DNA sequence: ACTCGACCTGAAAT
DNA sequence: AATTTCAGGTCGA
């Protein structure tokens, strides 16, 4: 829950309050037991799906443990999984998340949830569900701007309207394979305004469970050379690409493809470990 | 097809 | 304490 892939949950005394499949829940872990409470109906299957408990994590770790960097990261963050959130919610979240730090993202999502989310109460804790796409679409640019969204407000408004217009959007993306879905979301008639390669990768990984996705943000970019160093062919992918600080489209895709070559269809899991390791490694300093 | 500056805002670094 | 840099990037010229 604290891995940076999910926003909008409330943590009180190591208990998490939030919405799982539109149902308000309280979740906590005791040793190897996951305890989920709700005052509404919730299927066990939904919980298993949300936490991806059917992903064979031992096998995945084995496959992506390609060097000491990954080995150490896997040890350090053992237990983390790629969640399966509501796709629409991830679209909203990761449009808001671009070019912001995590505390700022939490703040924006909190404000949006307060305005556009469902209210719930468990124990003495009141919390709000993820912002409703319909309510966002029916609001105004001016109203959205009150949440600290800045230039993301127009992205969110247009995308909310488009998603609402096309009821089958998620279903169509779900049926596509990873690379097809990536291009659909970022170009052509299914393109979402404000969704580039990075945000699309996050949506595909955390919302659609397309595990080949390898989102490259500033943190993954920083750790990439050390995390994958023995796999980077200096002739093919040398200074020309990885030495430069900024990521263009071509370089983004190339780096993702290299990762997919190494980690296969579990690149997304590798990304999460590398992301977490990088945030720990580079926190409090911009040294590389 | 590629490069490059503009862009909102607030947290964190200097 | 004030100022600058930076953040889970994308758009349009």
PDB file of N, CA and C (backbone and C1' of nucleotides) in Angstrom, chain A residues 4 100-102 151 194 196 271, chain C residues 5-12:
ATOM      1  N   UNK A   4       3.814   3.420  -3.638  1.00  0.00           N
ATOM      2  CA  UNK A   4       3.760   4.474  -4.636  1.00  0.00           C
ATOM      3  C   UNK A   4       2.897   4.167  -5.843  1.00  0.00           C
ATOM      4  N   UNK A 100       4.794  15.627 -10.271  1.00  0.00           N
ATOM      5  CA  UNK A 100       4.489  16.032  -8.894  1.00  0.00           C
ATOM      6  C   UNK A 100       5.183  15.058  -7.954  1.00  0.00           C
ATOM      7  N   UNK A 101       5.513  15.503  -6.751  1.00  0.00           N
ATOM      8  CA  UNK A 101       6.042  14.538  -5.792  1.00  0.00           C
ATOM      9  C   UNK A 101       4.911  13.886  -5.001  1.00  0.00           C
ATOM     10  N   UNK A 102       5.230  12.794  -4.342  1.00  0.00           N
ATOM     11  CA  UNK A 102       4.185  11.951  -3.752  1.00  0.00           C
ATOM     12  C   UNK A 102       3.300  12.678  -2.729  1.00  0.00           C
ATOM     13  N   UNK A 151      -1.815  22.647 -14.642  1.00  0.00           N
ATOM     14  CA  UNK A 151      -2.089  22.351 -16.058  1.00  0.00           C
ATOM     15  C   UNK A 151      -2.674  20.964 -16.285  1.00  0.00           C
ATOM     16  N   UNK A 194      -3.299  14.204 -22.275  1.00  0.00           N
ATOM     17  CA  UNK A 194      -2.568  14.258 -21.008  1.00  0.00           C
ATOM     18  C   UNK A 194      -1.968  12.934 -20.610  1.00  0.00           C
ATOM     19  N   UNK A 196       0.744  10.400 -21.721  1.00  0.00           N
ATOM     20  CA  UNK A 196       1.882  10.071 -22.569  1.00  0.00           C
ATOM     21  C   UNK A 196       2.340   8.650 -22.262  1.00  0.00           C
ATOM     22  N   UNK A 271      10.312  -3.299 -12.458  1.00  0.00           N
ATOM     23  CA  UNK A 271      10.224  -1.843 -12.358  1.00  0.00           C
ATOM     24  C   UNK A 271       9.874  -1.399 -10.951  1.00  0.00           C
TER      25      UNK A 271
ATOM     26  P    DT C   5      17.931  27.049  -9.882  1.00  0.00           P
ATOM     27  O5'  DT C   5      17.487  25.594  -9.404  1.00  0.00           O
ATOM     28  C5'  DT C   5      18.145  25.004  -8.289  1.00  0.00           C
ATOM     29  C4'  DT C   5      17.396  23.764  -7.888  1.00  0.00           C
ATOM     30  C3'  DT C   5      17.011  22.854  -9.067  1.00  0.00           C
ATOM     31  O3'  DT C   5      17.452  21.551  -8.741  1.00  0.00           O
ATOM     32  C1'  DT C   5      15.124  23.264  -7.704  1.00  0.00           C
ATOM     33  P    DC C   6      17.485  20.385  -9.835  1.00  0.00           P
ATOM     34  O5'  DC C   6      16.159  19.583  -9.466  1.00  0.00           O
ATOM     35  C5'  DC C   6      15.997  19.122  -8.134  1.00  0.00           C
ATOM     36  C4'  DC C   6      14.574  18.667  -7.939  1.00  0.00           C
ATOM     37  C3'  DC C   6      14.041  17.784  -9.100  1.00  0.00           C
ATOM     38  O3'  DC C   6      13.630  16.559  -8.543  1.00  0.00           O
ATOM     39  C1'  DC C   6      12.474  19.462  -8.485  1.00  0.00           C
ATOM     40  P    DA C   7      13.405  15.263  -9.406  1.00  0.00           P
ATOM     41  O5'  DA C   7      11.896  14.903  -9.032  1.00  0.00           O
ATOM     42  C5'  DA C   7      11.543  14.721  -7.669  1.00  0.00           C
ATOM     43  C4'  DA C   7      10.053  14.938  -7.504  1.00  0.00           C
ATOM     44  C3'  DA C   7       9.165  13.999  -8.338  1.00  0.00           C
ATOM     45  O3'  DA C   7       8.019  13.709  -7.569  1.00  0.00           O
ATOM     46  C1'  DA C   7       8.634  16.222  -8.841  1.00  0.00           C
ATOM     47  P    DG C   8       7.895  12.277  -6.793  1.00  0.00           P
ATOM     48  O5'  DG C   8       7.530  11.237  -7.949  1.00  0.00           O
ATOM     49  C5'  DG C   8       6.496  11.545  -8.875  1.00  0.00           C
ATOM     50  C4'  DG C   8       6.814  10.877 -10.203  1.00  0.00           C
ATOM     51  C3'  DG C   8       5.695  10.912 -11.241  1.00  0.00           C
ATOM     52  O3'  DG C   8       6.239  10.905 -12.536  1.00  0.00           O
ATOM     53  C1'  DG C   8       6.119   8.699 -10.652  1.00  0.00           C
ATOM     54  P    DG C   9       7.166  12.221 -13.057  1.00  0.00           P
ATOM     55  O5'  DG C   9       6.269  12.588 -14.306  1.00  0.00           O
ATOM     56  C5'  DG C   9       6.475  11.891 -15.562  1.00  0.00           C
ATOM     57  C4'  DG C   9       5.408  12.386 -16.473  1.00  0.00           C
ATOM     58  C3'  DG C   9       5.478  11.892 -17.913  1.00  0.00           C
ATOM     59  O3'  DG C   9       4.158  11.633 -18.339  1.00  0.00           O
ATOM     60  C1'  DG C   9       5.713  14.260 -17.845  1.00  0.00           C
ATOM     61  P    DT C  10       3.795  11.217 -19.812  1.00  0.00           P
ATOM     62  O5'  DT C  10       3.289  12.608 -20.406  1.00  0.00           O
ATOM     63  C5'  DT C  10       2.132  13.218 -19.839  1.00  0.00           C
ATOM     64  C4'  DT C  10       1.727  14.412 -20.678  1.00  0.00           C
ATOM     65  C3'  DT C  10       1.630  14.111 -22.179  1.00  0.00           C
ATOM     66  O3'  DT C  10       0.366  14.568 -22.626  1.00  0.00           O
ATOM     67  C1'  DT C  10       3.036  15.997 -21.776  1.00  0.00           C
ATOM     68  P    DC C  11      -0.026  14.543 -24.170  1.00  0.00           P
ATOM     69  O5'  DC C  11       0.191  16.054 -24.566  1.00  0.00           O
ATOM     70  C5'  DC C  11      -0.355  17.070 -23.737  1.00  0.00           C
ATOM     71  C4'  DC C  11      -0.037  18.446 -24.283  1.00  0.00           C
ATOM     72  C3'  DC C  11      -0.249  18.576 -25.788  1.00  0.00           C
ATOM     73  O3'  DC C  11      -1.013  19.741 -26.037  1.00  0.00           O
ATOM     74  C1'  DC C  11       1.966  19.243 -25.189  1.00  0.00           C
ATOM     75  P    DG C  12      -1.693  19.993 -27.441  1.00  0.00           P
ATOM     76  O5'  DG C  12      -0.727  21.061 -28.104  1.00  0.00           O
ATOM     77  C5'  DG C  12      -0.416  22.239 -27.377  1.00  0.00           C
ATOM     78  C4'  DG C  12       0.657  23.026 -28.109  1.00  0.00           C
ATOM     79  C3'  DG C  12       0.458  23.100 -29.634  1.00  0.00           C
ATOM     80  O3'  DG C  12       0.739  24.428 -30.025  1.00  0.00           O
ATOM     81  C1'  DG C  12       2.580  22.179 -29.150  1.00  0.00           C
TER      82       DG C  12
END
